[in-house]
């Protein structure tokens, strides 16, 4: 049982961090960013390049992933999403654009970083073994703690900084925020950059554990969408809750259902369908949007 | 220079280069060989190493002036199609090959794609060389598919037997991704292990290919305390993570797979934890590689920046196609002639030291010669490189 909880918490922390960026972008701009997984992959490859190719410390790689993905996110918002949102009132326009960006990033990643699985050396050696009740490598514990620290940092940023308050105001009511003097264009761009940066940071963190390859983008996006469906789209606390719930469900399923084959995600998807039929707005979402 | 003249000169330069290229290629007739396989998505490494192996060899032959068949030098052109690991796309790819008048195709890389293209290949007179294991593709009445590598039901028993005799392995556990290829390879492996008298302690655990933490996946497997953990049909993307998780959970037994892997990927993803990992390779280990193999690796690396060890098993298909057509030039446009040549075909294997031969095998497994004879090279990973564990022959 202890092992299931430890695995669930570790998975939940990384999932929550992935979902945060996606829900932030959705709350600010009403955009379903299908390219979120590709941004995660790009972040992983940037860290890999900095650490394994240039031989620089892991923290430099992580910072590079954050900076590059923030820049990519800002550019995507300014030059692609902002003009489309301005010209088209149809929500599917931004969805199609996001899907197009996902395909484009996949192609760019293949061209620049190649088809191979990549990874960086372990940042910590050794395994915690608590009387065989919890077995957890130290690097996973560190990554889990870092992910939780980043989630806490993000919450504090959103709660106590001017930019955070402005973005929360935008998420609540875009027009009211504009009338109150919030620079909507600027904070939309900052929000998108922050969302992309979070995706890049998780990619950079996890490249030390799971490695990275170009095919990981799509499945990562799907999991992120599941998390925000569980927690409620556009709600930050919902994304965190969704991440930890999914992580815990996965951990429980993989341990208790292993004897029946790979039915964990079948059970998760079936549970999600039933849950959404009862509560379509998710745990913390509001039915009116 | 103003913009108009710049545009003019650019256009002229482009036309001139195209004309030059056209002239250069016009010297030799062109023999097109197709490739239909996965070159995007999670399994891209499988198909890309295939395609790049073919392109490297084709460029090499063209640089030497072409490939001689019946007194005529041909330039070899590789026509590639990404099937995205989707059987529908694989069918579209094979149809494209037929429309282009291509009679010889390498691929697809996976079972369902290889099965899906069979009717198109048979109706359009195409011989194809899949990297897929279902026996019905190669057993009569099927006759247009030629297995391009050693199948898991051929390599598995050889590896298990070796490990039983040399390492005292008795208990074996299997883990596979929840996809058709790995699952069928797992089932074949379980059958082979039982036939050898091994105790199968776990064979029901599977995982999603996008799993990011294998600890919960492997925990119930490791608790069964196997002597050998078989990663059935594992992709190069998942292998390092599985090895790493197993070792971190305290597993000290042997780990093996029947698929080809890449040493760099293992080193980056699992480091020294991957030491002792057993996989199927080709002919590029120092003990086996000929000068031609070393040159192939050099050329591949120069063309694409980095070599992929999976190409050690994928260097052969194009060689077989060309050598067989050379042996019977009528096969150039008539695959029935190709099939006739297969029964008696034999040529030197340029990629291995010694007197290894290229020939078609498969009579034991399929009742007809529908498999390329490549050496079953079983490698063990050590400190960032593969070492040859043992070599065997199939049929």
XYZ file of C-alpha atoms in Angstrom:
684
model
C 0.000 0.000 0.000
C 2.821 2.414 0.899
C 4.436 1.727 -2.484
C 1.170 2.426 -4.307
C 0.796 5.767 -2.515
C 4.428 6.733 -3.150
C 4.141 5.863 -6.866
C 0.838 7.727 -7.084
C 2.264 10.852 -5.479
C 5.298 10.818 -7.759
C 3.167 10.348 -10.876
C 0.617 12.876 -9.622
C 3.216 15.595 -9.085
C 4.546 15.351 -12.641
C 1.056 15.039 -14.124
C -0.208 18.062 -12.183
C 2.659 20.165 -13.468
C 1.852 19.123 -17.050
C -1.847 19.904 -16.573
C -1.200 23.312 -15.007
C 0.221 24.814 -18.189
C -2.613 23.474 -20.286
C -5.329 24.715 -17.953
C -3.667 28.127 -17.633
C -3.737 28.622 -21.402
C -7.329 27.398 -21.573
C -8.483 29.677 -18.765
C -6.851 32.778 -20.255
C -7.647 32.341 -23.915
C -10.231 29.583 -24.178
C -7.705 27.719 -26.355
C -7.342 23.935 -26.202
C -3.627 23.688 -26.826
C -3.221 20.354 -28.598
C 0.496 21.150 -28.959
C 1.062 21.050 -25.187
C 2.572 17.549 -25.359
C 4.915 18.604 -28.159
C 6.057 21.531 -26.006
C 6.811 19.029 -23.246
C 8.861 16.965 -25.710
C 10.712 20.049 -26.961
C 11.580 20.959 -23.366
C 12.979 17.474 -22.826
C 15.116 17.654 -25.946
C 16.465 21.106 -25.005
C 17.574 19.813 -21.602
C 19.061 16.724 -23.265
C 21.028 18.866 -25.719
C 22.357 21.207 -23.048
C 23.303 18.433 -20.620
C 24.405 15.554 -22.866
C 25.663 17.386 -25.947
C 27.126 20.533 -24.402
C 28.122 18.885 -21.112
C 26.578 21.619 -18.944
C 24.957 21.007 -15.527
C 21.391 19.742 -15.359
C 20.101 22.950 -13.804
C 21.378 24.906 -16.826
C 19.484 22.526 -19.088
C 16.340 22.993 -17.059
C 16.647 26.786 -17.176
C 17.319 26.636 -20.925
C 14.177 24.528 -21.428
C 12.145 27.032 -19.407
C 13.538 30.030 -21.290
C 13.275 28.539 -24.781
C 9.779 27.187 -24.263
C 8.623 30.487 -22.777
C 9.974 32.250 -25.871
C 8.353 29.676 -28.192
C 5.060 30.037 -26.309
C 5.148 33.814 -26.459
C 5.902 33.746 -30.188
C 3.129 31.246 -30.877
C 0.628 33.374 -28.991
C 1.695 36.674 -30.531
C 2.051 35.590 -34.143
C -0.448 32.749 -34.417
C -3.150 32.591 -31.763
C -3.664 36.317 -31.190
C -4.327 37.101 -34.902
C -6.604 34.065 -35.276
C -8.593 34.938 -32.137
C -8.897 38.517 -33.381
C -10.158 37.519 -36.821
C -12.291 34.483 -36.010
C -15.000 34.063 -33.442
C -15.237 30.334 -34.144
C -13.598 28.231 -31.436
C -12.622 25.513 -33.903
C -10.238 27.955 -35.616
C -7.937 27.953 -32.604
C -8.349 24.191 -32.181
C -7.275 23.594 -35.766
C -4.382 26.004 -35.338
C -3.268 24.163 -32.178
C -3.445 20.813 -33.984
C -1.421 22.292 -36.861
C 1.209 23.566 -34.432
C 1.404 20.088 -32.857
C 2.119 18.484 -36.255
C 4.599 21.227 -37.103
C 6.491 20.816 -33.813
C 6.580 17.034 -34.325
C 8.205 17.560 -37.721
C 10.667 20.128 -36.376
C 11.636 17.869 -33.461
C 12.232 14.956 -35.850
C 14.402 17.121 -38.110
C 16.413 18.783 -35.354
C 16.731 16.072 -32.708
C 16.213 12.868 -34.696
C 14.129 9.774 -34.171
C 16.016 8.183 -31.309
C 15.040 7.955 -27.676
C 17.258 10.334 -25.691
C 18.127 10.568 -22.039
C 20.534 12.263 -19.680
C 22.537 10.571 -16.927
C 20.907 10.100 -13.535
C 21.197 13.230 -11.438
C 21.252 11.206 -8.204
C 22.323 7.628 -7.643
C 20.942 5.260 -5.088
C 17.549 3.861 -4.123
C 15.505 4.429 -0.982
C 14.424 1.045 0.324
C 12.245 1.264 3.403
C 12.054 -2.349 4.516
C 10.762 -3.301 1.027
C 7.571 -1.370 1.803
C 8.633 1.612 -0.320
C 11.299 1.311 -2.978
C 11.969 4.617 -4.698
C 15.152 5.798 -6.438
C 16.499 9.040 -4.993
C 16.344 10.808 -8.364
C 12.599 10.146 -8.566
C 12.116 11.520 -5.082
C 14.075 14.627 -6.063
C 12.072 15.103 -9.260
C 8.824 14.620 -7.346
C 9.871 17.192 -4.744
C 10.990 19.622 -7.454
C 7.658 19.197 -9.253
C 5.733 19.886 -6.047
C 7.950 22.925 -5.353
C 7.256 24.243 -8.844
C 3.516 23.773 -8.362
C 3.750 25.704 -5.075
C 5.828 28.408 -6.774
C 3.281 28.697 -9.554
C 0.401 29.052 -7.073
C 2.287 31.743 -5.156
C 3.072 33.540 -8.404
C -0.549 33.524 -9.463
C -1.721 34.570 -5.999
C 0.682 37.321 -5.017
C 2.209 38.944 -8.084
C 0.721 41.660 -10.247
C 1.001 39.472 -13.351
C -0.652 36.588 -11.520
C -3.530 38.756 -10.365
C -3.943 40.180 -13.862
C -4.080 36.692 -15.369
C -6.616 35.537 -12.797
C -8.736 38.558 -13.602
C -8.477 37.721 -17.311
C -9.506 34.145 -16.642
C -12.548 35.252 -14.658
C -13.864 37.874 -17.089
C -11.812 39.048 -20.029
C -13.926 42.141 -20.773
C -14.181 43.249 -17.145
C -10.420 42.865 -16.780
C -9.857 44.990 -19.882
C -12.231 47.671 -18.583
C -10.289 47.701 -15.310
C -7.106 48.519 -17.201
C -5.513 45.097 -17.573
C -3.375 44.924 -20.708
C -5.143 41.903 -22.200
C -2.733 41.378 -25.103
C 0.324 41.479 -22.879
C -0.999 39.158 -20.203
C -2.410 36.700 -22.743
C 1.082 36.428 -24.178
C 2.663 36.094 -20.725
C 0.096 33.447 -19.786
C 0.743 31.416 -22.929
C 4.489 31.733 -22.398
C 4.078 30.586 -18.788
C 1.968 27.605 -19.861
C 4.530 26.577 -22.490
C 7.334 27.117 -19.968
C 5.668 24.732 -17.509
C 5.399 22.088 -20.228
C 9.079 22.584 -21.067
C 10.084 22.371 -17.418
C 8.323 19.041 -16.926
C 9.936 17.723 -20.116
C 13.315 18.846 -18.774
C 12.690 17.307 -15.360
C 11.517 13.973 -16.713
C 14.238 13.544 -19.312
C 16.424 12.379 -16.426
C 13.942 9.652 -15.530
C 11.986 8.565 -18.575
C 14.077 9.989 -21.375
C 12.392 11.637 -24.312
C 11.398 10.763 -27.857
C 9.385 12.469 -30.529
C 6.387 10.198 -30.109
C 5.685 11.246 -26.532
C 3.856 14.458 -27.438
C 0.444 13.091 -28.405
C -0.008 10.753 -25.421
C 1.170 13.513 -23.054
C -1.463 15.885 -24.428
C -4.152 13.217 -24.021
C -3.210 12.659 -20.377
C -3.157 16.414 -19.756
C -6.663 16.744 -21.228
C -7.863 13.887 -19.010
C -6.505 15.653 -15.953
C -8.231 18.908 -16.692
C -11.453 17.065 -17.493
C -11.267 15.413 -14.067
C -10.420 18.621 -12.216
C -12.383 21.100 -14.298
C -11.072 22.958 -17.339
C -9.536 26.331 -16.629
C -9.346 25.846 -12.863
C -5.817 25.740 -11.462
C -6.718 23.813 -8.312
C -8.691 21.446 -10.539
C -5.633 20.722 -12.695
C -3.585 19.905 -9.612
C -6.334 17.687 -8.235
C -6.788 16.041 -11.658
C -3.057 15.320 -11.889
C -2.855 13.686 -8.483
C -6.088 11.745 -9.010
C -4.876 10.378 -12.344
C -1.462 9.527 -10.872
C -3.057 7.692 -7.962
C -5.541 5.845 -10.217
C -2.694 4.748 -12.470
C -0.608 3.550 -9.537
C -3.498 1.629 -7.962
C -4.590 0.155 -11.292
C -1.111 -0.973 -12.328
C -0.596 -2.727 -9.004
C -4.005 -4.229 -8.336
C -5.099 -4.962 -11.902
C -1.748 -6.228 -13.228
C -2.898 -9.836 -13.116
C -5.752 -9.060 -15.532
C -3.570 -7.559 -18.254
C -3.272 -3.947 -19.273
C -6.742 -2.818 -18.257
C -5.722 0.100 -16.037
C -6.412 2.756 -18.649
C -9.528 0.940 -19.796
C -10.853 1.245 -16.245
C -9.685 4.874 -15.983
C -11.378 5.831 -19.266
C -14.596 4.023 -18.316
C -14.597 5.747 -14.895
C -13.951 9.094 -16.564
C -16.892 8.651 -18.931
C -19.227 7.825 -16.067
C -17.841 10.701 -14.003
C -18.266 13.220 -16.848
C -21.806 12.022 -17.488
C -22.605 12.893 -13.878
C -20.407 15.987 -13.543
C -19.431 17.308 -16.974
C -17.739 20.415 -15.557
C -15.245 18.294 -13.585
C -14.566 18.381 -9.848
C -13.906 22.091 -9.485
C -15.240 23.580 -12.694
C -18.406 25.637 -12.865
C -21.274 24.434 -15.084
C -21.555 27.893 -16.688
C -17.907 27.990 -17.804
C 21.964 43.824 -57.604
C 18.307 44.772 -57.701
C 15.545 42.407 -56.684
C 14.471 41.544 -60.241
C 17.966 40.564 -61.373
C 18.499 38.599 -58.173
C 15.296 36.656 -58.837
C 16.326 36.079 -62.481
C 19.766 34.796 -61.591
C 18.338 32.552 -58.842
C 15.802 31.102 -61.265
C 18.507 30.522 -63.902
C 20.760 28.856 -61.341
C 17.912 26.610 -60.239
C 17.053 25.614 -63.827
C 20.720 24.969 -64.574
C 21.176 22.806 -61.475
C 18.036 20.828 -62.243
C 19.186 20.288 -65.845
C 22.571 19.163 -64.575
C 20.983 16.783 -62.105
C 18.734 15.466 -64.845
C 21.745 14.865 -67.100
C 23.678 13.190 -64.305
C 20.850 10.796 -63.624
C 20.148 10.252 -67.293
C 23.466 8.401 -67.645
C 22.084 5.227 -66.075
C 18.601 3.806 -66.120
C 17.002 3.900 -62.689
C 15.896 0.892 -60.669
C 13.346 1.969 -58.066
C 13.065 0.064 -54.820
C 10.284 0.987 -52.413
C 10.113 1.370 -48.670
C 6.812 1.397 -46.791
C 7.249 1.712 -43.054
C 6.908 3.863 -39.998
C 9.092 6.970 -39.987
C 7.102 9.175 -37.623
C 5.650 8.832 -34.139
C 6.876 6.684 -31.243
C 8.125 3.818 -33.428
C 9.859 6.093 -35.959
C 13.280 4.713 -35.042
C 12.368 1.324 -36.550
C 11.422 2.662 -39.970
C 13.924 5.487 -40.153
C 16.817 3.089 -39.562
C 15.348 0.940 -42.367
C 14.965 3.794 -44.809
C 18.345 5.312 -44.031
C 20.077 1.947 -44.425
C 18.597 1.656 -47.903
C 19.433 5.242 -48.806
C 23.007 4.839 -47.572
C 23.551 1.692 -49.625
C 21.869 3.196 -52.696
C 24.014 6.337 -52.517
C 27.108 4.198 -52.097
C 26.269 2.073 -55.161
C 25.367 5.132 -57.234
C 28.643 6.769 -56.275
C 30.439 3.689 -57.611
C 28.692 4.209 -60.963
C 25.566 2.194 -60.309
C 24.643 -1.449 -59.848
C 25.303 -3.859 -62.694
C 22.495 -6.175 -63.766
C 22.844 -8.167 -66.972
C 25.562 -5.869 -68.328
C 23.666 -2.622 -67.630
C 24.525 -0.194 -64.846
C 21.470 0.986 -62.884
C 21.194 3.886 -60.484
C 19.265 2.791 -57.425
C 16.475 5.076 -56.260
C 14.717 4.530 -52.938
C 11.054 5.566 -52.952
C 9.910 5.908 -49.345
C 6.437 6.142 -47.832
C 5.689 6.770 -44.144
C 2.808 4.505 -43.110
C 2.712 6.066 -39.610
C 2.292 2.525 -38.231
C -1.252 2.611 -39.554
C -2.405 -0.364 -41.696
C -4.615 1.906 -43.828
C -1.631 4.109 -44.611
C 0.470 1.010 -45.311
C -2.079 -0.052 -47.940
C -1.979 3.443 -49.462
C 1.814 3.219 -49.512
C 1.829 -0.125 -51.273
C -0.712 1.180 -53.799
C 1.596 4.118 -54.474
C 4.447 1.698 -55.086
C 2.279 -0.198 -57.555
C 1.358 3.041 -59.349
C 5.057 3.895 -59.600
C 5.740 0.529 -61.239
C 7.833 -0.688 -58.300
C 8.094 -4.461 -57.861
C 10.270 -4.694 -54.754
C 9.425 -3.063 -51.450
C 11.083 -3.229 -48.038
C 8.646 -3.088 -45.101
C 6.221 -2.660 -43.406
C 7.747 -2.749 -39.935
C 4.846 -4.142 -37.925
C 2.503 -7.139 -38.044
C -0.809 -5.466 -38.864
C 0.718 -3.278 -41.585
C 2.427 -6.273 -43.195
C -0.805 -8.268 -43.144
C -2.820 -5.358 -44.550
C -0.640 -4.843 -47.631
C -0.646 -8.482 -48.675
C -3.598 -8.297 -51.132
C -2.202 -5.145 -52.775
C 1.229 -6.713 -53.145
C -0.099 -9.972 -54.565
C -2.482 -8.270 -57.014
C 0.186 -5.897 -58.297
C 3.132 -8.258 -58.564
C 5.155 -6.814 -55.698
C 7.605 -8.758 -53.546
C 7.855 -7.199 -50.109
C 10.247 -7.716 -47.213
C 8.396 -7.057 -43.942
C 9.928 -6.877 -40.481
C 6.892 -8.640 -39.092
C 6.541 -12.127 -37.723
C 3.088 -13.665 -38.444
C 3.769 -17.031 -40.057
C 0.774 -16.838 -42.404
C 2.530 -14.051 -44.328
C 5.272 -16.442 -45.374
C 3.440 -19.742 -45.514
C 1.691 -20.961 -48.698
C -0.580 -19.883 -50.274
C 1.108 -16.553 -49.448
C 4.222 -16.204 -51.573
C 5.079 -12.514 -52.066
C 6.371 -11.716 -48.573
C 9.937 -12.438 -47.471
C 10.758 -12.063 -43.782
C 13.565 -9.514 -43.593
C 15.052 -10.583 -40.272
C 15.154 -13.359 -37.693
C 11.759 -13.882 -36.045
C 11.324 -13.958 -32.293
C 10.110 -17.557 -32.407
C 13.467 -18.401 -33.966
C 15.729 -16.228 -31.791
C 13.824 -16.724 -28.506
C 14.400 -20.462 -28.143
C 18.077 -20.064 -29.095
C 18.593 -17.361 -26.456
C 16.670 -19.195 -23.714
C 18.515 -22.435 -24.434
C 21.866 -20.654 -24.286
C 20.973 -18.994 -20.985
C 19.666 -22.261 -19.512
C 22.876 -24.063 -20.379
C 25.349 -21.297 -19.588
C 23.678 -19.282 -16.828
C 21.460 -21.853 -15.150
C 18.269 -19.916 -15.921
C 15.159 -21.771 -14.771
C 12.466 -19.173 -14.027
C 11.449 -16.651 -16.660
C 9.060 -13.674 -16.644
C 7.671 -11.814 -19.670
C 6.625 -8.166 -19.953
C 5.182 -6.678 -23.141
C 3.666 -3.453 -24.400
C -0.072 -3.650 -24.964
C 0.245 -3.727 -28.776
C -0.158 -6.502 -31.302
C 3.544 -7.093 -32.107
C 4.901 -7.237 -28.564
C 1.932 -9.316 -27.372
C 2.347 -11.883 -30.132
C 6.095 -11.976 -29.449
C 5.385 -12.526 -25.770
C 3.031 -15.410 -26.545
C 5.639 -16.963 -28.831
C 8.297 -16.523 -26.150
C 6.143 -18.100 -23.437
C 5.456 -21.078 -25.691
C 9.173 -21.485 -26.481
C 10.205 -21.190 -22.825
C 7.672 -23.793 -21.743
C 8.779 -26.122 -24.528
C 12.329 -25.890 -23.165
C 11.120 -26.804 -19.684
C 11.483 -23.355 -18.130
C 9.099 -22.186 -15.432
C 7.148 -19.119 -16.580
C 6.545 -17.155 -13.374
C 4.851 -14.104 -14.916
C 3.422 -13.482 -18.367
C 0.349 -11.294 -17.861
C 1.911 -7.892 -17.114
C 1.685 -5.395 -19.946
C 2.201 -1.664 -20.236
C 1.192 1.320 -22.367
C 3.943 2.490 -24.741
C 3.628 6.018 -23.309
C 4.252 4.899 -19.717
C 6.451 7.404 -17.888
C 7.092 5.384 -14.746
C 7.687 1.651 -15.018
C 8.094 1.078 -11.280
C 4.445 0.124 -10.695
C 4.447 -1.933 -13.913
C 7.473 -4.009 -12.963
C 6.908 -4.354 -9.242
C 4.588 -7.420 -9.468
C 6.918 -9.015 -12.018
C 10.038 -8.575 -9.911
C 8.210 -10.000 -6.902
C 7.990 -13.335 -8.763
C 11.824 -13.466 -8.623
C 12.604 -14.650 -12.171
C 16.117 -15.608 -13.259
C 15.411 -14.039 -16.645
C 13.193 -11.062 -17.457
C 12.187 -10.979 -21.135
C 11.110 -7.619 -22.547
C 9.041 -9.000 -25.423
C 9.112 -6.888 -28.574
C 10.377 -3.904 -26.619
C 10.938 -0.722 -28.587
C 14.263 1.110 -28.242
C 12.336 3.944 -26.560
C 11.035 1.762 -23.721
C 13.974 -0.610 -23.221
C 16.246 1.713 -21.180
C 13.422 2.753 -18.881
C 12.338 -0.830 -18.230
C 15.899 -1.952 -17.555
C 16.493 0.979 -15.246
C 13.285 0.449 -13.292
C 13.951 -3.288 -12.922
C 17.457 -2.686 -11.577
C 16.279 0.102 -9.288
C 13.719 -2.284 -7.845
C 16.605 -4.536 -6.890
C 16.333 -7.084 -9.702
C 19.705 -8.771 -10.229
C 18.829 -11.468 -12.783
C 19.267 -11.425 -16.543
C 17.256 -9.186 -18.895
C 16.826 -9.935 -22.584
C 14.795 -9.100 -25.668
C 14.465 -10.477 -29.186
C 14.388 -7.066 -30.852
C 17.332 -5.015 -32.077
C 18.462 -2.131 -29.897
C 20.769 0.860 -30.112
C 23.808 1.080 -27.833
C 23.747 4.883 -27.537
C 20.088 4.882 -26.521
C 20.762 2.223 -23.864
C 23.777 4.087 -22.559
C 21.950 7.417 -22.350
C 18.788 5.988 -20.845
C 20.113 3.385 -18.432
C 23.890 3.810 -18.279
C 25.711 1.048 -16.444
C 22.382 -0.411 -15.310
C 22.049 -1.731 -18.870
C 25.252 -3.763 -18.589
C 24.474 -7.409 -19.259
C 21.309 -6.655 -21.275
C 20.932 -9.236 -24.049
C 19.427 -8.332 -27.426
C 19.488 -9.407 -31.042
C 21.869 -7.519 -33.267
C 23.422 -7.647 -36.674
C 26.906 -7.796 -37.984
C 28.531 -4.636 -36.715
C 30.227 -5.909 -33.560
C 34.022 -5.750 -34.032
C 34.292 -9.547 -34.012
C 31.938 -9.982 -36.982
C 31.972 -6.820 -39.077
C 33.706 -6.922 -42.448
C 35.387 -3.896 -44.044
C 32.205 -3.365 -46.085
C 30.123 -3.229 -42.890
C 32.513 -0.720 -41.353
C 32.324 1.394 -44.507
C 28.532 1.169 -44.435
C 28.497 2.442 -40.844
C 30.884 5.281 -41.795
C 28.798 6.309 -44.783
C 25.544 6.142 -42.802
C 27.087 8.295 -40.071
C 28.326 10.847 -42.610
C 24.955 11.002 -44.366
C 22.754 11.230 -41.296
C 24.979 12.461 -38.508
C 24.628 9.427 -36.275
C 24.524 5.673 -36.811
C 21.659 3.567 -35.484
C 22.635 0.058 -34.326
C 19.211 -1.192 -35.432
C 20.508 -0.818 -38.975
C 22.814 -3.785 -38.378
C 19.829 -6.011 -39.024
C 18.335 -3.766 -41.702
C 21.298 -3.480 -44.013
C 20.405 -6.771 -45.691
C 17.027 -6.474 -47.433
C 18.157 -4.160 -50.249
C 21.249 -6.299 -50.788
C 19.097 -9.409 -51.163
C 16.757 -7.723 -53.630
C 19.579 -6.471 -55.833
C 21.636 -9.652 -55.699
C 18.625 -11.819 -56.531
C 17.679 -9.650 -59.504
C 21.300 -9.811 -60.599
C 21.156 -13.593 -60.380
C 18.047 -13.655 -62.573
C 17.659 -10.384 -64.536
C 14.204 -11.435 -65.728
C 13.103 -10.750 -62.159
C 13.531 -7.017 -62.732
C 9.892 -6.727 -63.794
C 8.544 -10.188 -63.045
C 8.388 -11.302 -59.443
C 7.595 -14.891 -60.484
C 11.127 -15.026 -61.887
C 12.363 -13.635 -58.583
C 10.603 -16.450 -56.726
C 12.209 -19.002 -59.022
C 15.645 -17.551 -58.318
C 15.086 -17.644 -54.556
C 15.227 -21.439 -54.374
C 18.811 -21.703 -55.550
C 20.115 -18.186 -54.882
C 23.419 -17.821 -53.093
C 25.895 -14.926 -52.914
C 28.697 -13.852 -50.586
C 27.599 -11.899 -47.501
C 29.590 -8.659 -47.832
C 28.919 -7.481 -44.300
C 30.402 -10.333 -42.300
C 33.912 -11.665 -42.006
C 34.577 -15.200 -43.149
C 32.679 -17.068 -45.831
C 29.118 -16.174 -44.758
C 26.562 -16.403 -47.579
C 23.370 -14.627 -48.542
C 20.629 -17.152 -49.258
C 16.920 -17.640 -48.661
C 15.788 -19.854 -45.816
C 12.566 -20.459 -43.924
C 11.677 -24.003 -45.004
C 11.522 -25.172 -41.377
C 9.319 -22.332 -40.144
C 7.213 -21.637 -43.235
C 7.491 -24.680 -45.492
C 9.058 -22.537 -48.235
C 12.042 -20.238 -48.626
C 10.525 -16.931 -47.616
C 13.097 -15.518 -45.239
C 16.445 -13.837 -45.798
C 19.275 -15.728 -44.195
C 20.895 -13.340 -41.772
C 23.051 -14.493 -38.918
C 21.306 -14.672 -35.572
C 23.754 -12.494 -33.674
C 22.952 -12.287 -29.978
C 24.648 -9.348 -28.301
C 25.251 -8.357 -24.747
C 25.521 -4.683 -23.789
C 28.577 -3.623 -21.838
C 29.819 -0.117 -21.016
C 28.200 1.637 -23.948
C 28.761 -0.978 -26.663
C 27.539 -4.383 -27.781
C 29.644 -7.499 -27.540
C 28.783 -10.704 -29.383
C 27.409 -13.330 -27.006
C 26.897 -16.027 -29.623
C 26.056 -16.454 -33.296
C 23.616 -18.983 -34.712
C 21.968 -19.691 -38.048
C 18.243 -19.912 -38.739
C 16.349 -22.612 -40.640
